[in-house]
Short mmCIF file of N, CA, C and O in Angstrom, two decimals:
data_model
loop_
_atom_site.label_atom_id
_atom_site.label_comp_id
_atom_site.label_asym_id
_atom_site.label_seq_id
_atom_site.Cartn_x
_atom_site.Cartn_y
_atom_site.Cartn_z
N MET A 12 3.46 -17.93 -12.65
CA MET A 12 4.45 -16.88 -12.47
C MET A 12 3.83 -15.53 -12.79
O MET A 12 4.03 -14.96 -13.87
N GLU A 13 3.09 -15.03 -11.85
CA GLU A 13 2.41 -13.75 -12.04
C GLU A 13 3.38 -12.60 -12.18
O GLU A 13 3.09 -11.63 -12.88
N ILE A 14 4.52 -12.70 -11.54
CA ILE A 14 5.49 -11.60 -11.61
C ILE A 14 5.98 -11.41 -13.03
O ILE A 14 6.23 -10.28 -13.47
N ILE A 15 6.10 -12.50 -13.79
CA ILE A 15 6.55 -12.39 -15.18
C ILE A 15 5.51 -11.63 -16.00
O ILE A 15 5.86 -10.78 -16.82
N GLN A 16 4.23 -11.91 -15.75
CA GLN A 16 3.17 -11.17 -16.44
C GLN A 16 3.21 -9.69 -16.08
O GLN A 16 3.11 -8.83 -16.96
N ILE A 17 3.36 -9.42 -14.78
CA ILE A 17 3.39 -8.02 -14.33
C ILE A 17 4.58 -7.29 -14.92
O ILE A 17 4.44 -6.17 -15.42
N VAL A 18 5.75 -7.90 -14.87
CA VAL A 18 6.95 -7.26 -15.42
C VAL A 18 6.81 -7.08 -16.93
O VAL A 18 7.18 -6.03 -17.48
N GLY A 19 6.25 -8.07 -17.61
CA GLY A 19 6.03 -7.96 -19.05
C GLY A 19 5.13 -6.79 -19.39
O GLY A 19 5.43 -5.98 -20.29
N ILE A 20 4.01 -6.69 -18.69
CA ILE A 20 3.08 -5.58 -18.91
C ILE A 20 3.77 -4.24 -18.61
O ILE A 20 3.62 -3.27 -19.35
N ALA A 21 4.53 -4.21 -17.53
CA ALA A 21 5.21 -2.97 -17.15
C ALA A 21 6.24 -2.55 -18.19
O ALA A 21 6.32 -1.37 -18.55
N LEU A 22 7.01 -3.49 -18.69
CA LEU A 22 8.03 -3.15 -19.68
C LEU A 22 7.42 -2.71 -21.00
O LEU A 22 7.85 -1.70 -21.59
N VAL A 23 6.40 -3.44 -21.47
CA VAL A 23 5.74 -3.06 -22.72
C VAL A 23 5.11 -1.68 -22.57
O VAL A 23 5.22 -0.82 -23.46
N SER A 24 4.48 -1.44 -21.44
CA SER A 24 3.84 -0.14 -21.19
C SER A 24 4.88 0.98 -21.13
O SER A 24 4.63 2.09 -21.61
N THR A 25 6.00 0.69 -20.54
CA THR A 25 7.07 1.69 -20.45
C THR A 25 7.56 2.07 -21.84
O THR A 25 7.71 3.26 -22.16
N PHE A 26 7.80 1.07 -22.68
CA PHE A 26 8.25 1.36 -24.04
C PHE A 26 7.19 2.12 -24.83
O PHE A 26 7.50 3.07 -25.54
N LEU A 27 5.93 1.71 -24.69
CA LEU A 27 4.85 2.42 -25.37
C LEU A 27 4.76 3.88 -24.89
O LEU A 27 4.60 4.80 -25.69
N ALA A 28 4.88 4.06 -23.59
CA ALA A 28 4.79 5.41 -23.03
C ALA A 28 5.94 6.28 -23.55
O ALA A 28 5.74 7.46 -23.85
N LEU A 29 7.13 5.70 -23.65
CA LEU A 29 8.27 6.47 -24.18
C LEU A 29 8.05 6.87 -25.63
O LEU A 29 8.40 7.98 -26.04
N ILE A 30 7.44 5.99 -26.40
CA ILE A 30 7.18 6.30 -27.81
C ILE A 30 6.09 7.36 -27.93
O ILE A 30 6.22 8.33 -28.68
N VAL A 31 5.01 7.18 -27.17
CA VAL A 31 3.87 8.10 -27.24
C VAL A 31 4.20 9.45 -26.63
O VAL A 31 3.67 10.49 -27.05
N LYS A 32 5.10 9.46 -25.66
CA LYS A 32 5.41 10.69 -24.91
C LYS A 32 5.92 11.81 -25.81
O LYS A 32 5.65 12.99 -25.56
N GLU A 33 6.61 11.46 -26.87
CA GLU A 33 7.15 12.49 -27.77
C GLU A 33 6.03 13.24 -28.49
O GLU A 33 6.14 14.44 -28.73
N GLN A 34 4.98 12.54 -28.86
CA GLN A 34 3.88 13.16 -29.61
C GLN A 34 2.75 13.65 -28.70
O GLN A 34 2.23 14.73 -28.88
N LYS A 35 2.36 12.82 -27.74
CA LYS A 35 1.22 13.12 -26.86
C LYS A 35 1.58 12.79 -25.41
O LYS A 35 1.29 11.71 -24.91
N PRO A 36 2.24 13.71 -24.70
CA PRO A 36 2.66 13.43 -23.32
C PRO A 36 1.48 13.13 -22.39
O PRO A 36 1.62 12.33 -21.46
N ASN A 37 0.32 13.73 -22.65
CA ASN A 37 -0.85 13.46 -21.79
C ASN A 37 -1.30 12.01 -21.90
O ASN A 37 -1.65 11.38 -20.91
N PHE A 38 -1.29 11.49 -23.13
CA PHE A 38 -1.69 10.09 -23.33
C PHE A 38 -0.68 9.14 -22.68
O PHE A 38 -1.06 8.10 -22.13
N ALA A 39 0.58 9.50 -22.76
CA ALA A 39 1.61 8.66 -22.14
C ALA A 39 1.39 8.59 -20.63
O ALA A 39 1.48 7.51 -20.03
N PHE A 40 1.10 9.73 -20.03
CA PHE A 40 0.85 9.74 -18.59
C PHE A 40 -0.39 8.92 -18.24
O PHE A 40 -0.39 8.14 -17.29
N LEU A 41 -1.45 9.08 -19.01
CA LEU A 41 -2.68 8.30 -18.77
C LEU A 41 -2.43 6.81 -18.92
O LEU A 41 -2.97 6.00 -18.17
N LEU A 42 -1.60 6.45 -19.89
CA LEU A 42 -1.24 5.03 -20.08
C LEU A 42 -0.54 4.50 -18.84
O LEU A 42 -0.87 3.41 -18.35
N ILE A 43 0.40 5.25 -18.32
CA ILE A 43 1.15 4.82 -17.13
C ILE A 43 0.22 4.69 -15.92
O ILE A 43 0.30 3.72 -15.16
N VAL A 44 -0.67 5.66 -15.73
CA VAL A 44 -1.62 5.59 -14.61
C VAL A 44 -2.53 4.38 -14.77
O VAL A 44 -2.77 3.63 -13.81
N PHE A 45 -3.04 4.16 -15.98
CA PHE A 45 -3.92 3.03 -16.24
C PHE A 45 -3.22 1.71 -15.96
O PHE A 45 -3.78 0.81 -15.31
N VAL A 46 -1.99 1.57 -16.41
CA VAL A 46 -1.25 0.33 -16.20
C VAL A 46 -0.95 0.14 -14.71
O VAL A 46 -1.08 -0.97 -14.18
N GLY A 47 -0.59 1.23 -14.03
CA GLY A 47 -0.33 1.12 -12.59
C GLY A 47 -1.56 0.66 -11.83
O GLY A 47 -1.47 -0.23 -10.97
N CYS A 48 -2.70 1.23 -12.16
CA CYS A 48 -3.95 0.82 -11.50
C CYS A 48 -4.31 -0.62 -11.87
O CYS A 48 -4.80 -1.38 -11.04
N SER A 49 -4.07 -0.99 -13.12
CA SER A 49 -4.37 -2.35 -13.56
C SER A 49 -3.52 -3.37 -12.81
O SER A 49 -4.02 -4.44 -12.41
N ILE A 50 -2.26 -3.06 -12.62
CA ILE A 50 -1.38 -3.97 -11.87
C ILE A 50 -1.88 -4.09 -10.43
O ILE A 50 -1.93 -5.19 -9.87
N PHE A 51 -2.27 -2.97 -9.85
CA PHE A 51 -2.80 -3.00 -8.49
C PHE A 51 -4.06 -3.87 -8.42
O PHE A 51 -4.20 -4.71 -7.53
N LEU A 52 -4.97 -3.70 -9.37
CA LEU A 52 -6.20 -4.50 -9.40
C LEU A 52 -5.90 -5.97 -9.66
O LEU A 52 -6.60 -6.85 -9.17
N PHE A 53 -4.87 -6.25 -10.43
CA PHE A 53 -4.45 -7.62 -10.70
C PHE A 53 -4.04 -8.32 -9.41
O PHE A 53 -4.19 -9.53 -9.27
N LEU A 54 -3.55 -7.55 -8.45
CA LEU A 54 -3.05 -8.11 -7.19
C LEU A 54 -4.11 -8.19 -6.09
O LEU A 54 -3.83 -8.69 -5.01
N ILE A 55 -5.31 -7.70 -6.35
CA ILE A 55 -6.35 -7.67 -5.32
C ILE A 55 -6.63 -9.05 -4.74
O ILE A 55 -6.78 -9.20 -3.52
N ASP A 56 -6.70 -10.07 -5.59
CA ASP A 56 -6.96 -11.42 -5.08
C ASP A 56 -5.85 -11.87 -4.13
O ASP A 56 -6.12 -12.50 -3.10
N GLN A 57 -4.61 -11.57 -4.46
CA GLN A 57 -3.49 -11.93 -3.59
C GLN A 57 -3.57 -11.18 -2.26
O GLN A 57 -3.32 -11.75 -1.21
N ILE A 58 -3.93 -9.91 -2.34
CA ILE A 58 -4.05 -9.10 -1.12
C ILE A 58 -5.14 -9.67 -0.22
O ILE A 58 -4.95 -9.82 0.99
N TYR A 59 -6.28 -10.04 -0.82
CA TYR A 59 -7.38 -10.61 -0.04
C TYR A 59 -6.94 -11.92 0.62
O TYR A 59 -7.24 -12.16 1.80
N THR A 60 -6.23 -12.76 -0.11
CA THR A 60 -5.76 -14.03 0.44
C THR A 60 -4.83 -13.80 1.62
O THR A 60 -4.94 -14.47 2.66
N ILE A 61 -3.93 -12.84 1.50
CA ILE A 61 -2.99 -12.54 2.58
C ILE A 61 -3.73 -12.05 3.82
O ILE A 61 -3.47 -12.50 4.94
N ILE A 62 -4.67 -11.13 3.61
CA ILE A 62 -5.44 -10.59 4.74
C ILE A 62 -6.23 -11.70 5.42
O ILE A 62 -6.25 -11.79 6.66
N HIS A 63 -6.85 -12.56 4.63
CA HIS A 63 -7.64 -13.66 5.20
C HIS A 63 -6.75 -14.61 6.01
O HIS A 63 -7.13 -15.05 7.11
N MET A 64 -5.57 -14.92 5.50
CA MET A 64 -4.65 -15.81 6.21
C MET A 64 -4.19 -15.18 7.53
O MET A 64 -4.11 -15.87 8.55
N ILE A 65 -3.88 -13.90 7.52
CA ILE A 65 -3.44 -13.22 8.73
C ILE A 65 -4.55 -13.22 9.77
O ILE A 65 -4.31 -13.45 10.96
N GLU A 66 -5.78 -12.97 9.33
CA GLU A 66 -6.91 -12.98 10.26
C GLU A 66 -7.12 -14.37 10.86
O GLU A 66 -7.41 -14.50 12.05
N LYS A 67 -6.96 -15.42 10.06
CA LYS A 67 -7.09 -16.78 10.58
C LYS A 67 -6.00 -17.09 11.59
O LYS A 67 -6.26 -17.69 12.64
N LEU A 68 -4.77 -16.68 11.29
CA LEU A 68 -3.67 -16.90 12.22
C LEU A 68 -3.91 -16.17 13.54
O LEU A 68 -3.66 -16.72 14.62
N ALA A 69 -4.40 -14.95 13.45
CA ALA A 69 -4.67 -14.16 14.66
C ALA A 69 -5.78 -14.81 15.47
O ALA A 69 -5.70 -14.86 16.70
N ALA A 70 -6.81 -15.31 14.81
CA ALA A 70 -7.91 -15.96 15.52
C ALA A 70 -7.42 -17.23 16.21
O ALA A 70 -7.79 -17.51 17.36
N ASN A 71 -6.57 -18.00 15.53
CA ASN A 71 -6.04 -19.23 16.12
C ASN A 71 -5.10 -18.93 17.29
O ASN A 71 -4.98 -19.74 18.22
N ALA A 72 -4.45 -17.80 17.26
CA ALA A 72 -3.51 -17.43 18.33
C ALA A 72 -4.19 -16.63 19.43
O ALA A 72 -3.53 -16.15 20.34
N ASN A 73 -5.51 -16.48 19.33
CA ASN A 73 -6.29 -15.71 20.31
C ASN A 73 -5.80 -14.27 20.45
O ASN A 73 -5.77 -13.71 21.53
N VAL A 74 -5.40 -13.69 19.33
CA VAL A 74 -5.00 -12.29 19.32
C VAL A 74 -6.25 -11.46 19.04
O VAL A 74 -7.08 -11.84 18.21
N ASN A 75 -6.39 -10.35 19.74
CA ASN A 75 -7.54 -9.48 19.54
C ASN A 75 -7.56 -9.00 18.10
O ASN A 75 -6.61 -8.38 17.62
N LEU A 76 -8.66 -9.27 17.39
CA LEU A 76 -8.75 -8.93 15.97
C LEU A 76 -8.73 -7.43 15.73
O LEU A 76 -8.40 -6.98 14.63
N VAL A 77 -9.07 -6.63 16.74
CA VAL A 77 -9.03 -5.18 16.58
C VAL A 77 -7.60 -4.73 16.26
O VAL A 77 -7.38 -3.89 15.39
N TYR A 78 -6.63 -5.33 16.95
CA TYR A 78 -5.24 -4.96 16.71
C TYR A 78 -4.77 -5.42 15.33
O TYR A 78 -4.06 -4.68 14.63
N VAL A 79 -5.17 -6.60 14.94
CA VAL A 79 -4.79 -7.12 13.62
C VAL A 79 -5.40 -6.25 12.52
O VAL A 79 -4.71 -5.88 11.57
N GLU A 80 -6.66 -5.90 12.67
CA GLU A 80 -7.31 -5.04 11.68
C GLU A 80 -6.64 -3.68 11.60
O GLU A 80 -6.45 -3.13 10.51
N THR A 81 -6.26 -3.15 12.75
CA THR A 81 -5.57 -1.85 12.76
C THR A 81 -4.24 -1.93 12.04
O THR A 81 -3.90 -1.05 11.24
N ILE A 82 -3.49 -2.98 12.29
CA ILE A 82 -2.19 -3.15 11.64
C ILE A 82 -2.38 -3.32 10.13
O ILE A 82 -1.63 -2.74 9.33
N LEU A 83 -3.39 -4.08 9.72
CA LEU A 83 -3.66 -4.24 8.30
C LEU A 83 -4.06 -2.92 7.65
O LEU A 83 -3.65 -2.61 6.52
N LYS A 84 -4.83 -2.12 8.37
CA LYS A 84 -5.20 -0.79 7.84
C LYS A 84 -3.97 0.10 7.71
O LYS A 84 -3.83 0.84 6.73
N ILE A 85 -3.08 0.02 8.68
CA ILE A 85 -1.85 0.81 8.62
C ILE A 85 -1.02 0.41 7.40
O ILE A 85 -0.52 1.27 6.67
N ILE A 86 -0.90 -0.89 7.17
CA ILE A 86 -0.16 -1.36 6.00
C ILE A 86 -0.83 -0.89 4.71
O ILE A 86 -0.16 -0.44 3.77
N GLY A 87 -2.15 -0.94 4.68
CA GLY A 87 -2.89 -0.47 3.51
C GLY A 87 -2.68 1.00 3.25
O GLY A 87 -2.47 1.42 2.10
N ILE A 88 -2.70 1.80 4.31
CA ILE A 88 -2.46 3.24 4.16
C ILE A 88 -1.06 3.48 3.59
O ILE A 88 -0.88 4.31 2.69
N ALA A 89 -0.08 2.73 4.08
CA ALA A 89 1.29 2.91 3.61
C ALA A 89 1.40 2.61 2.11
O ALA A 89 1.99 3.39 1.35
N TYR A 90 0.80 1.49 1.68
CA TYR A 90 0.88 1.13 0.27
C TYR A 90 0.11 2.11 -0.61
O TYR A 90 0.59 2.51 -1.67
N ILE A 91 -1.07 2.50 -0.20
CA ILE A 91 -1.88 3.42 -1.01
C ILE A 91 -1.21 4.79 -1.09
O ILE A 91 -1.16 5.41 -2.17
N ALA A 92 -0.68 5.27 0.03
CA ALA A 92 0.01 6.57 0.01
C ALA A 92 1.24 6.52 -0.89
O ALA A 92 1.49 7.46 -1.65
N GLU A 93 1.98 5.43 -0.83
CA GLU A 93 3.15 5.30 -1.69
C GLU A 93 2.74 5.26 -3.17
O GLU A 93 3.35 5.92 -4.02
N PHE A 94 1.70 4.51 -3.46
CA PHE A 94 1.20 4.40 -4.84
C PHE A 94 0.79 5.78 -5.37
O PHE A 94 1.20 6.20 -6.46
N ALA A 95 0.00 6.51 -4.58
CA ALA A 95 -0.45 7.84 -4.99
C ALA A 95 0.73 8.80 -5.12
O ALA A 95 0.77 9.63 -6.04
N SER A 96 1.67 8.69 -4.21
CA SER A 96 2.84 9.56 -4.25
C SER A 96 3.64 9.33 -5.54
O SER A 96 4.08 10.30 -6.18
N HIS A 97 3.82 8.08 -5.92
CA HIS A 97 4.57 7.79 -7.14
C HIS A 97 3.84 8.31 -8.38
O HIS A 97 4.47 8.82 -9.31
N ILE A 98 2.52 8.17 -8.39
CA ILE A 98 1.76 8.67 -9.54
C ILE A 98 1.90 10.18 -9.65
O ILE A 98 2.11 10.73 -10.73
N THR A 99 1.78 10.88 -8.51
CA THR A 99 1.90 12.34 -8.57
C THR A 99 3.32 12.77 -8.93
O THR A 99 3.51 13.77 -9.62
N LYS A 100 4.32 12.01 -8.49
CA LYS A 100 5.70 12.32 -8.90
C LYS A 100 5.86 12.11 -10.40
O LYS A 100 6.54 12.90 -11.07
N ASP A 101 5.26 11.03 -10.94
CA ASP A 101 5.32 10.79 -12.38
C ASP A 101 4.68 11.92 -13.16
O ASP A 101 5.08 12.21 -14.29
N ALA A 102 3.68 12.56 -12.56
CA ALA A 102 3.00 13.68 -13.23
C ALA A 102 3.79 14.98 -13.05
O ALA A 102 3.35 16.03 -13.52
N GLY A 103 4.93 14.91 -12.36
CA GLY A 103 5.74 16.10 -12.16
C GLY A 103 5.29 16.97 -11.00
O GLY A 103 5.67 18.12 -10.92
N GLN A 104 4.48 16.41 -10.12
CA GLN A 104 3.96 17.18 -8.99
C GLN A 104 4.60 16.68 -7.69
O GLN A 104 3.95 16.09 -6.83
N GLY A 105 5.88 16.94 -7.55
CA GLY A 105 6.62 16.49 -6.38
C GLY A 105 6.10 17.07 -5.08
O GLY A 105 6.12 16.40 -4.04
N ALA A 106 5.63 18.31 -5.12
CA ALA A 106 5.12 18.95 -3.89
C ALA A 106 3.86 18.23 -3.40
O ALA A 106 3.71 17.99 -2.20
N ILE A 107 2.97 17.91 -4.32
CA ILE A 107 1.76 17.18 -3.93
C ILE A 107 2.13 15.78 -3.44
O ILE A 107 1.57 15.28 -2.46
N ALA A 108 3.09 15.15 -4.09
CA ALA A 108 3.54 13.82 -3.67
C ALA A 108 4.05 13.85 -2.23
O ALA A 108 3.75 12.95 -1.43
N ALA A 109 4.80 14.89 -1.89
CA ALA A 109 5.31 15.02 -0.53
C ALA A 109 4.17 15.17 0.47
O ALA A 109 4.23 14.62 1.58
N LYS A 110 3.13 15.90 0.09
CA LYS A 110 1.97 16.07 0.99
C LYS A 110 1.20 14.77 1.17
O LYS A 110 0.72 14.48 2.26
N VAL A 111 1.11 13.98 0.10
CA VAL A 111 0.45 12.66 0.21
C VAL A 111 1.24 11.77 1.17
O VAL A 111 0.66 11.08 2.01
N GLU A 112 2.55 11.79 1.04
CA GLU A 112 3.40 11.00 1.94
C GLU A 112 3.23 11.45 3.38
O GLU A 112 3.12 10.62 4.29
N LEU A 113 3.21 12.77 3.60
CA LEU A 113 3.02 13.30 4.95
C LEU A 113 1.66 12.89 5.50
O LEU A 113 1.57 12.46 6.66
N ALA A 114 0.63 13.00 4.69
CA ALA A 114 -0.71 12.60 5.14
C ALA A 114 -0.74 11.12 5.51
O ALA A 114 -1.32 10.75 6.54
N GLY A 115 -0.10 10.29 4.72
CA GLY A 115 -0.04 8.86 5.03
C GLY A 115 0.65 8.61 6.36
O GLY A 115 0.18 7.82 7.19
N LYS A 116 1.75 9.30 6.60
CA LYS A 116 2.49 9.12 7.85
C LYS A 116 1.66 9.57 9.05
O LYS A 116 1.66 8.90 10.10
N ILE A 117 0.97 10.68 8.91
CA ILE A 117 0.15 11.17 10.03
C ILE A 117 -1.01 10.23 10.30
O ILE A 117 -1.31 9.92 11.47
N LEU A 118 -1.66 9.74 9.24
CA LEU A 118 -2.76 8.78 9.43
C LEU A 118 -2.27 7.49 10.08
O LEU A 118 -2.94 6.92 10.94
N ILE A 119 -1.10 7.04 9.68
CA ILE A 119 -0.52 5.83 10.28
C ILE A 119 -0.24 6.06 11.76
O ILE A 119 -0.57 5.22 12.61
N LEU A 120 0.34 7.19 12.09
CA LEU A 120 0.62 7.51 13.49
C LEU A 120 -0.66 7.58 14.30
O LEU A 120 -0.74 7.04 15.42
N ALA A 121 -1.69 8.21 13.74
CA ALA A 121 -2.97 8.32 14.45
C ALA A 121 -3.58 6.95 14.71
O ALA A 121 -4.14 6.70 15.78
N MET A 122 -3.47 6.05 13.74
CA MET A 122 -4.03 4.72 13.93
C MET A 122 -3.19 3.87 14.88
O MET A 122 -3.71 2.96 15.52
N ALA A 123 -1.90 4.17 14.98
CA ALA A 123 -1.00 3.38 15.82
C ALA A 123 -1.07 3.77 17.29
O ALA A 123 -0.65 2.98 18.15
N VAL A 124 -1.58 4.94 17.61
CA VAL A 124 -1.60 5.41 19.00
C VAL A 124 -2.29 4.42 19.95
O VAL A 124 -1.73 4.11 21.01
N PRO A 125 -3.46 3.88 19.62
CA PRO A 125 -4.07 2.92 20.56
C PRO A 125 -3.20 1.68 20.80
O PRO A 125 -3.11 1.19 21.93
N ILE A 126 -2.55 1.19 19.77
CA ILE A 126 -1.68 0.02 19.93
C ILE A 126 -0.47 0.39 20.77
O ILE A 126 -0.07 -0.36 21.68
N LEU A 127 0.12 1.54 20.52
CA LEU A 127 1.26 1.99 21.32
C LEU A 127 0.86 2.17 22.79
O LEU A 127 1.63 1.84 23.70
N THR A 128 -0.35 2.67 23.02
CA THR A 128 -0.84 2.85 24.39
C THR A 128 -0.92 1.51 25.11
O THR A 128 -0.49 1.39 26.27
N VAL A 129 -1.46 0.51 24.44
CA VAL A 129 -1.58 -0.83 25.05
C VAL A 129 -0.20 -1.41 25.34
O VAL A 129 0.04 -1.98 26.41
N ILE A 130 0.73 -1.22 24.41
CA ILE A 130 2.09 -1.74 24.62
C ILE A 130 2.74 -1.05 25.81
O ILE A 130 3.35 -1.72 26.68
N ILE A 131 2.62 0.26 25.91
CA ILE A 131 3.22 0.99 27.03
C ILE A 131 2.58 0.57 28.35
O ILE A 131 3.28 0.37 29.35
N GLU A 132 1.25 0.45 28.37
CA GLU A 132 0.57 0.01 29.59
C GLU A 132 1.00 -1.38 30.00
O GLU A 132 1.20 -1.66 31.19
N THR A 133 1.18 -2.28 29.04
CA THR A 133 1.63 -3.64 29.34
C THR A 133 3.03 -3.62 29.94
O THR A 133 3.32 -4.32 30.92
N ILE A 134 3.92 -2.82 29.38
CA ILE A 134 5.28 -2.72 29.90
C ILE A 134 5.27 -2.15 31.31
O ILE A 134 5.98 -2.66 32.19
N ILE A 135 4.46 -1.11 31.53
CA ILE A 135 4.39 -0.52 32.85
C ILE A 135 3.88 -1.53 33.88
O ILE A 135 4.39 -1.61 35.00
N ASN A 136 2.90 -2.34 33.49
CA ASN A 136 2.36 -3.36 34.41
C ASN A 136 3.36 -4.48 34.69
O ASN A 136 3.27 -5.14 35.72
N MET A 137 4.31 -4.67 33.78
CA MET A 137 5.32 -5.72 34.00
C MET A 137 6.44 -5.27 34.92
O MET A 137 7.15 -6.11 35.49
N ILE A 138 6.60 -3.96 35.07
CA ILE A 138 7.68 -3.45 35.93
C ILE A 138 7.26 -3.66 37.39
O ILE A 138 6.19 -3.22 37.81
N PRO A 139 8.11 -4.31 38.17
CA PRO A 139 7.76 -4.54 39.58
C PRO A 139 7.80 -3.23 40.38
O PRO A 139 8.70 -2.40 40.19
N THR A 140 6.81 -3.06 41.22
CA THR A 140 6.79 -1.87 42.07
C THR A 140 7.46 -2.22 43.39
O THR A 140 7.23 -3.26 43.98
N GLY A 141 8.26 -1.32 43.84
CA GLY A 141 9.10 -1.59 44.98
C GLY A 141 8.57 -1.29 46.27
O GLY A 141 8.76 -1.61 47.33
#
């Protein structure tokens, strides 16, 4: 039950940060960033397993791996941008957080254009010409 470990670490860290925040707000923020990164690193093995399984499924289904890799990159960008945005919001930098979110959305859109192009071309080819 990895979630119980993660929640336990998060709750203990939250209480510690609240206690430390009154005396040393900088240390409290660093504690929260460290714990957030630690939780992310704790999940790396799970992320790798998921990516490997998706790639195997795509290979078995004869799906072009370029599309699968692009979709996985898009998902990665979304998670990383959200993670960075939350950290900057925790630091009280809402304006920077908004820019990180915007950058993530633009990068996702840029990566999705080739896939959208293929989908549109496929639909156009399916429409009967009269």
